[in-house]
Short mmCIF file of C-alpha atoms and ligand atoms in Angstrom, two decimals:
data_model
loop_
_atom_site.label_atom_id
_atom_site.label_comp_id
_atom_site.label_asym_id
_atom_site.label_seq_id
_atom_site.Cartn_x
_atom_site.Cartn_y
_atom_site.Cartn_z
CA MET V 1 15.57 14.91 -2.76
CA ALA V 2 13.61 13.55 -5.61
CA ASP V 3 10.67 14.27 -7.88
CA ILE V 4 9.76 10.87 -9.33
CA TYR V 5 7.81 11.16 -12.56
CA VAL V 6 4.88 8.71 -12.98
CA ASN V 7 2.97 8.36 -16.20
CA SER V 8 -0.65 7.29 -16.06
CA SER V 9 -3.80 7.32 -18.26
CA GLY V 10 -5.18 9.93 -15.84
CA GLY V 11 -2.12 12.21 -16.56
CA ALA V 12 1.43 12.25 -15.44
CA TYR V 13 2.26 13.31 -11.91
CA ASP V 14 5.26 13.70 -9.69
CA VAL V 15 5.92 11.92 -6.47
CA VAL V 16 7.88 14.49 -4.37
CA VAL V 17 10.05 12.65 -1.90
CA GLU V 18 11.63 15.34 0.26
CA SER V 19 11.80 16.76 3.76
CA GLY V 20 9.38 19.78 3.58
CA ALA V 21 7.41 18.28 0.58
CA TRP V 22 4.19 19.48 2.21
CA ASP V 23 5.55 23.08 2.21
CA ARG V 24 5.91 22.86 -1.55
CA ALA V 25 2.46 21.40 -2.10
CA ALA V 26 0.45 24.58 -2.34
CA SER V 27 2.41 26.12 -5.21
CA VAL V 28 2.71 22.64 -6.98
CA ILE V 29 -1.04 22.17 -6.81
CA ALA V 30 -1.87 25.76 -7.81
CA GLU V 31 0.31 25.37 -10.86
CA LYS V 32 -0.82 21.93 -11.76
CA THR V 33 -4.67 22.24 -11.50
CA ALA V 34 -5.47 25.53 -9.77
CA PRO V 35 -8.45 24.01 -7.83
CA SER V 36 -11.49 26.09 -7.07
CA LYS V 37 -11.59 24.66 -3.55
CA VAL V 38 -9.86 21.84 -1.70
CA MET V 39 -11.08 19.50 0.89
CA ILE V 40 -8.56 17.81 3.23
CA ILE V 41 -9.66 14.33 4.13
CA THR V 42 -7.88 12.69 7.09
CA ASP V 43 -8.70 10.49 10.07
CA THR V 44 -8.82 10.95 13.80
CA ASN V 45 -5.43 9.53 14.51
CA VAL V 46 -3.63 11.54 11.84
CA ALA V 47 -5.50 14.73 12.84
CA SER V 48 -4.14 14.45 16.30
CA ALA V 49 -0.57 13.27 15.43
CA GLN V 50 -0.10 15.71 12.47
CA GLY V 51 -2.47 18.54 13.55
CA ALA V 52 0.07 21.38 13.24
CA ARG V 53 1.34 20.18 9.84
CA ILE V 54 -2.29 19.80 8.58
CA ASP V 55 -3.14 23.40 9.79
CA ALA V 56 -0.03 24.64 8.01
CA LEU V 57 -0.96 22.77 4.79
CA LYS V 58 -4.46 24.14 5.00
CA GLU V 59 -3.27 27.74 5.53
CA SER V 60 -0.84 27.47 2.73
CA MET V 61 -3.52 26.62 0.12
CA LEU V 62 -4.18 29.30 -2.44
CA CYS V 63 -7.97 28.71 -2.40
CA ASP V 64 -10.88 27.93 -0.06
CA THR V 65 -10.44 24.82 2.11
CA SER V 66 -12.57 22.53 4.10
CA SER V 67 -11.88 19.39 6.10
CA PHE V 68 -13.41 15.91 6.79
CA VAL V 69 -12.06 13.82 9.50
CA MET V 70 -13.07 10.20 9.36
CA PRO V 71 -12.76 7.69 12.24
CA ALA V 72 -9.37 5.91 12.06
CA GLY V 73 -9.23 2.14 11.12
CA GLU V 74 -9.93 -0.29 8.32
CA ARG V 75 -13.37 -0.90 9.68
CA TYR V 76 -14.43 2.56 8.64
CA LYS V 77 -13.35 2.05 5.03
CA THR V 78 -17.02 1.70 4.12
CA LEU V 79 -19.69 2.97 1.86
CA THR V 80 -21.16 4.73 4.93
CA THR V 81 -17.98 6.81 5.34
CA LEU V 82 -17.93 7.49 1.69
CA GLY V 83 -21.48 8.71 1.89
CA GLY V 84 -20.56 11.12 4.68
CA ILE V 85 -17.57 12.47 2.68
CA MET V 86 -19.87 13.01 -0.41
CA SER V 87 -22.42 15.05 1.67
CA ALA V 88 -19.60 17.01 3.28
CA MET V 89 -18.29 17.76 -0.20
CA VAL V 90 -21.61 19.03 -1.35
CA GLU V 91 -22.01 21.08 1.77
CA ALA V 92 -18.59 22.61 1.36
CA GLY V 93 -19.55 23.58 -2.24
CA LEU V 94 -16.89 21.47 -4.05
CA ASP V 95 -17.39 21.57 -7.80
CA ARG V 96 -15.86 19.85 -10.68
CA ARG V 97 -12.72 21.92 -10.58
CA SER V 98 -12.13 21.21 -6.88
CA ALA V 99 -9.64 18.78 -5.49
CA VAL V 100 -9.26 16.40 -2.52
CA LEU V 101 -6.13 16.27 -0.43
CA ALA V 102 -5.87 12.72 1.13
CA VAL V 103 -3.77 13.05 4.27
CA GLY V 104 -3.20 9.71 5.96
CA GLY V 105 -2.27 6.13 5.59
CA GLY V 106 -3.51 3.53 3.23
CA VAL V 107 -7.11 3.59 4.51
CA VAL V 108 -7.48 7.39 4.11
CA GLY V 109 -5.75 7.26 0.68
CA ASP V 110 -8.17 4.60 -0.45
CA VAL V 111 -11.39 6.17 0.78
CA ALA V 112 -10.47 9.83 -0.19
CA GLY V 113 -9.13 8.65 -3.50
CA PHE V 114 -12.35 6.78 -4.23
CA ALA V 115 -14.47 9.78 -3.05
CA ALA V 116 -12.45 11.93 -5.55
CA ALA V 117 -13.05 9.30 -8.24
CA VAL V 118 -16.84 9.41 -7.92
CA TYR V 119 -17.77 12.87 -6.77
CA MET V 120 -19.38 14.70 -9.69
CA ARG V 121 -17.96 11.86 -11.89
CA GLY V 122 -14.43 12.56 -10.78
CA ILE V 123 -12.41 15.44 -9.35
CA ASP V 124 -8.62 15.68 -8.63
CA VAL V 125 -6.86 14.08 -5.72
CA TYR V 126 -3.45 14.68 -4.27
CA GLN V 127 -2.05 12.20 -1.84
CA PHE V 128 -0.11 13.12 1.37
CA PRO V 129 1.00 9.76 2.82
CA THR V 130 1.65 9.76 6.54
CA THR V 131 2.66 6.14 6.99
CA LEU V 132 5.72 4.41 5.40
CA LEU V 133 3.34 1.86 3.94
CA ALA V 134 1.40 4.45 2.09
CA MET V 135 4.67 6.17 0.93
CA VAL V 136 6.25 3.01 -0.55
CA ASP V 137 3.12 1.60 -1.97
CA SER V 138 -0.44 2.61 -1.67
CA SER V 139 -0.35 6.42 -2.37
CA VAL V 140 1.24 5.74 -5.88
CA GLY V 141 -0.51 3.95 -8.71
CA GLY V 142 -4.13 5.03 -8.35
CA LYS V 143 -5.86 2.05 -6.66
CA THR V 144 -8.82 3.34 -4.48
CA ALA V 145 -11.54 1.38 -2.81
CA VAL V 146 -13.83 0.82 0.13
CA ASP V 147 -14.65 -2.53 1.74
CA LEU V 148 -17.96 -4.34 1.79
CA PRO V 149 -19.03 -6.65 4.58
CA GLU V 150 -18.42 -9.47 2.18
CA GLY V 151 -14.69 -8.54 1.54
CA LYS V 152 -11.95 -6.02 1.35
CA ASN V 153 -11.59 -3.43 -1.51
CA LEU V 154 -14.63 -4.84 -3.38
CA VAL V 155 -15.86 -1.44 -4.55
CA GLY V 156 -13.36 0.91 -6.07
CA ALA V 157 -11.75 2.69 -9.00
CA PHE V 158 -8.44 3.41 -10.50
CA LYS V 159 -7.95 7.05 -9.84
CA SER V 160 -4.42 8.44 -10.30
CA PRO V 161 -3.39 11.27 -8.08
CA ARG V 162 -2.30 14.54 -9.63
CA GLY V 163 0.63 14.61 -7.17
CA VAL V 164 2.02 12.74 -4.19
CA PHE V 165 3.94 14.54 -1.45
CA ALA V 166 6.08 12.12 0.66
CA ASP V 167 8.01 13.66 3.54
CA THR V 168 9.60 11.01 5.82
CA THR V 169 9.94 13.54 8.68
CA VAL V 170 6.25 12.94 9.05
CA LEU V 171 6.91 9.32 10.08
CA GLU V 172 8.57 10.47 13.33
CA THR V 173 5.18 10.25 15.21
CA LEU V 174 4.54 6.65 14.01
CA ASN V 175 4.97 3.76 16.50
CA GLU V 176 7.41 0.95 15.74
CA ARG V 177 4.66 -1.45 14.68
CA GLU V 178 3.40 0.94 12.02
CA ILE V 179 6.96 1.52 10.66
CA LEU V 180 7.54 -2.22 10.56
CA CYS V 181 4.42 -2.70 8.37
CA GLY V 182 5.89 -0.31 5.86
CA LEU V 183 9.20 -2.13 5.96
CA ALA V 184 7.42 -5.34 5.02
CA GLU V 185 6.07 -3.71 1.90
CA SER V 186 9.47 -2.26 1.19
CA ALA V 187 10.98 -5.75 1.45
CA LYS V 188 8.35 -6.96 -0.95
CA TYR V 189 9.75 -4.84 -3.80
CA GLY V 190 13.21 -6.26 -3.19
CA ILE V 191 12.21 -9.94 -2.99
CA ILE V 192 9.91 -9.92 -5.96
CA LEU V 193 11.43 -7.23 -8.29
CA ASP V 194 14.99 -6.13 -7.43
CA LYS V 195 17.79 -8.24 -6.07
CA GLY V 196 20.13 -5.25 -5.82
CA TYR V 197 17.53 -3.43 -3.66
CA PHE V 198 17.14 -6.51 -1.43
CA GLU V 199 20.93 -6.66 -0.96
CA TYR V 200 20.83 -2.97 0.04
CA LEU V 201 18.01 -3.75 2.51
CA LYS V 202 19.81 -6.71 4.05
CA ALA V 203 23.05 -4.64 4.42
CA ASN V 204 21.07 -1.87 6.09
CA ALA V 205 18.74 -3.92 8.27
CA GLY V 206 20.30 -2.33 11.40
CA VAL V 207 19.52 1.24 10.26
CA ALA V 208 16.23 0.38 8.37
CA THR V 209 14.27 2.98 10.36
CA GLU V 210 16.80 5.85 10.07
CA LYS V 211 15.79 8.80 8.01
CA GLU V 212 18.47 8.40 5.29
CA CYS V 213 17.52 4.73 4.78
CA LEU V 214 13.81 5.41 4.82
CA ASP V 215 14.29 8.11 2.14
CA ARG V 216 16.20 5.60 -0.04
CA GLN V 217 13.46 2.98 0.50
CA VAL V 218 10.71 5.36 -0.42
CA CYS V 219 12.55 6.50 -3.52
CA ARG V 220 13.41 3.04 -4.76
CA CYS V 221 10.01 1.54 -4.07
CA VAL V 222 8.23 4.39 -5.79
CA GLU V 223 10.60 4.00 -8.89
CA LEU V 224 9.94 0.32 -8.90
CA LYS V 225 6.17 0.81 -8.78
CA ARG V 226 6.30 3.57 -11.31
CA ASP V 227 7.87 1.09 -13.71
CA ILE V 228 5.31 -1.58 -13.09
CA VAL V 229 2.41 0.78 -13.27
CA ALA V 230 3.81 2.21 -16.57
CA ARG V 231 3.65 -1.38 -17.97
CA ASP V 232 0.31 -2.38 -16.58
CA GLU V 233 -1.74 0.31 -14.84
CA PHE V 234 -4.98 -1.58 -14.57
CA GLU V 235 -3.44 -4.90 -13.32
CA GLY V 236 -4.06 -7.02 -16.39
CA GLY V 237 -0.82 -8.80 -15.74
CA VAL V 238 2.58 -7.77 -14.24
CA ARG V 239 1.10 -5.30 -11.67
CA ALA V 240 -0.26 -8.37 -9.91
CA LEU V 241 3.36 -9.01 -8.84
CA LEU V 242 2.86 -6.31 -6.25
CA ASN V 243 0.46 -8.58 -4.64
CA TYR V 244 3.29 -10.84 -3.58
CA GLY V 245 2.60 -11.95 0.04
CA HIS V 246 -0.89 -10.46 -0.16
CA THR V 247 -2.96 -13.45 -1.11
CA VAL V 248 -2.08 -15.51 2.09
CA GLY V 249 -1.57 -12.25 3.95
CA HIS V 250 -5.14 -11.21 3.18
CA ALA V 251 -6.45 -14.59 4.44
CA LEU V 252 -4.60 -14.17 7.63
CA GLU V 253 -6.00 -10.69 8.10
CA VAL V 254 -9.46 -11.99 7.64
CA LEU V 255 -9.03 -15.05 9.85
CA GLY V 256 -7.50 -12.84 12.55
CA GLY V 257 -10.48 -10.56 12.47
CA PHE V 258 -8.30 -7.65 11.26
CA GLU V 259 -7.09 -7.36 14.88
CA ARG V 260 -4.42 -10.02 15.08
CA PHE V 261 -2.27 -8.87 12.19
CA ARG V 262 -1.81 -5.50 10.79
CA HIS V 263 -1.75 -5.50 7.02
CA GLY V 264 2.04 -5.24 6.78
CA GLU V 265 2.55 -8.00 9.32
CA ALA V 266 0.19 -10.29 7.42
CA VAL V 267 2.11 -9.49 4.24
CA SER V 268 5.39 -10.33 6.00
CA VAL V 269 4.03 -13.80 6.96
CA GLY V 270 2.41 -14.27 3.55
CA MET V 271 5.71 -13.51 1.70
CA VAL V 272 7.34 -16.45 3.41
CA THR V 273 4.44 -18.79 2.67
CA ALA V 274 4.43 -17.69 -0.90
CA ALA V 275 8.16 -18.36 -1.22
CA LEU V 276 7.49 -21.81 0.27
CA VAL V 277 4.70 -22.41 -2.40
CA ALA V 278 7.30 -21.40 -5.11
CA GLU V 279 9.69 -23.97 -3.69
CA GLU V 280 6.95 -26.53 -3.35
CA ILE V 281 5.94 -26.36 -7.00
CA GLY V 282 9.51 -26.33 -8.20
CA PHE V 283 9.16 -22.80 -9.60
CA GLY V 284 11.37 -21.04 -7.12
CA GLU V 285 14.94 -21.69 -5.99
CA LYS V 286 15.39 -23.68 -2.81
CA GLY V 287 16.20 -21.36 0.11
CA LEU V 288 14.15 -18.45 -1.01
CA ALA V 289 11.76 -18.72 1.97
CA SER V 290 14.61 -18.95 4.46
CA GLU V 291 16.35 -15.91 2.93
CA ALA V 292 13.16 -13.85 3.03
CA ALA V 293 12.34 -15.00 6.55
CA GLU V 294 15.76 -14.25 7.82
CA TYR V 295 15.65 -10.62 6.65
CA LEU V 296 12.05 -10.14 7.99
CA SER V 297 12.99 -11.62 11.38
CA ALA V 298 16.09 -9.40 11.49
CA LEU V 299 13.71 -6.47 11.35
CA ASN V 300 11.43 -7.90 14.06
CA LEU V 301 8.65 -8.55 11.58
CA PRO V 302 6.52 -11.59 12.19
CA THR V 303 7.07 -14.74 10.11
CA ALA V 304 4.86 -17.08 12.15
CA MET V 305 1.21 -17.52 11.30
CA GLY V 306 0.19 -19.19 14.49
CA SER V 307 -0.34 -22.85 15.23
CA ASP V 308 -4.13 -22.33 15.28
CA MET V 309 -4.31 -21.17 11.78
CA ASP V 310 -5.93 -23.92 9.67
CA ALA V 311 -4.65 -24.54 6.17
CA GLY V 312 -8.24 -25.33 4.89
CA ASP V 313 -9.52 -22.07 6.30
CA ILE V 314 -6.60 -20.04 4.72
CA ILE V 315 -7.23 -21.74 1.40
CA ASP V 316 -11.01 -21.01 1.57
CA VAL V 317 -10.38 -17.33 2.02
CA MET V 318 -7.71 -17.31 -0.75
CA ARG V 319 -10.31 -18.83 -3.12
CA ARG V 320 -12.70 -15.97 -2.40
CA ASP V 321 -10.03 -13.32 -3.03
CA LYS V 322 -11.13 -11.17 -6.04
CA LYS V 323 -7.70 -11.44 -7.48
CA ASN V 324 -8.35 -15.16 -8.28
CA LEU V 325 -9.90 -15.79 -11.68
CA GLY V 326 -12.73 -18.33 -11.74
CA GLY V 327 -11.82 -19.76 -8.26
CA SER V 328 -8.35 -21.09 -9.15
CA LEU V 329 -5.49 -19.94 -7.05
CA ARG V 330 -3.34 -17.28 -8.64
CA MET V 331 -0.29 -16.05 -6.73
CA ALA V 332 2.68 -13.76 -7.20
CA LEU V 333 5.71 -16.04 -6.66
CA PRO V 334 9.39 -15.45 -6.61
CA ARG V 335 11.53 -17.57 -8.86
CA ALA V 336 14.66 -16.13 -7.28
CA ILE V 337 15.41 -13.10 -5.15
CA GLY V 338 14.44 -10.08 -7.29
CA GLU V 339 12.64 -12.08 -9.88
CA GLY V 340 9.01 -12.95 -9.78
CA GLU V 341 6.06 -14.06 -11.82
CA VAL V 342 2.27 -14.25 -11.45
CA VAL V 343 1.36 -17.91 -11.54
CA SER V 344 -2.18 -18.93 -12.33
CA ASP V 345 -3.57 -22.30 -11.34
CA VAL V 346 -1.28 -22.88 -8.38
CA PRO V 347 -2.38 -26.27 -7.12
CA VAL V 348 -4.29 -26.13 -3.89
CA SER V 349 -2.32 -29.18 -2.66
CA ALA V 350 0.97 -27.28 -3.00
CA VAL V 351 -0.46 -24.33 -1.05
CA LYS V 352 -1.63 -26.74 1.58
CA SER V 353 1.84 -28.41 1.92
CA ALA V 354 3.54 -24.97 1.93
CA ILE V 355 1.23 -23.88 4.80
CA MET V 356 2.07 -27.09 6.81
CA LYS V 357 5.72 -26.53 6.16
CA HIS V 358 5.43 -22.92 7.17
CA LYS V 359 3.90 -23.90 10.49
CA SER V 360 6.54 -26.42 11.23
CA LEU V 361 9.44 -24.17 10.31
CA TYR V 362 8.28 -20.71 11.46
CA GLY V 363 5.29 -21.30 13.69
N1 LIG X 1 -0.57 -2.40 -3.74
C1 LIG X 1 -0.46 -3.07 -4.94
C2 LIG X 1 -0.73 -2.22 -6.13
O1 LIG X 1 -0.88 -1.02 -6.01
O2 LIG X 1 -0.85 -2.70 -7.23
#
């Protein structure tokens, strides 16, 4: 369907968006870097849902392969898991010409990408996203990390993949909640970057999970991300727009103990709050939050944060977010649909009022 070319300081790469993309991977990888060996890194959920596909991928490789299966879930995105991967890499005899194939969602992509970034001071990584969220966002752009007990993604590196293979037929095994999380990230691109894309999403809300629409979403989101990363790979400025909905969303994830909200669900709620913040400080057009909320609700994504969520607690977690500089609140805010800016020094009082308003309007 599409090979989307992404430029990066670590070298240019293609994001292959196509049914059967994994079948092409072996020859693309052999041509691109001819690795001495590859290690497939995945998690227990993906290994059971995509076992046959992973076996086929492994068999198709034109070099020695090994596998590492990490336990599934954000709580295993740790230095301990990373250490286990490093030891397995040594044991499997990976050298500086070897490569990692990260097969999974955002967590696997982050840990495996970081493992590739630091093993022997850096080896190649290819991303095989198995969730919609990873296809539209996390597998592209080179952010990798593990969490510390003190916070999410606190140790990591920018490590561009040498290739990304996104095949939406892989999504057939995902449950509805997982697909919805990806649709929230997809909506993010429309609301903060591309009005035309948001119009497309609204017009196609009823078929958002059908293959043709999913393919269009993956292609458009990757193109939009490619353009942002080309301008600001290391998030000195404009890339932070992709954090729209994430500052409040992250606080909700933390306060919900990473059980109550999945990442995409928290982002869905956070996008509505951020739109309310934009309206509150007079930066964004009136009606932005309701337009975003209407689309998200039409998809069945959550817009309510819960009456027990305390504005003070949310703001405390937001202040600790590493994306804030010097303790002030920095948020990606929409000015209008499809047009956003990263605003530093957002007044805490405005965030507090927006949260109160959010709770009264959306729960
Ligand atoms: N997920 C946001 C970024 O890659 O910058």
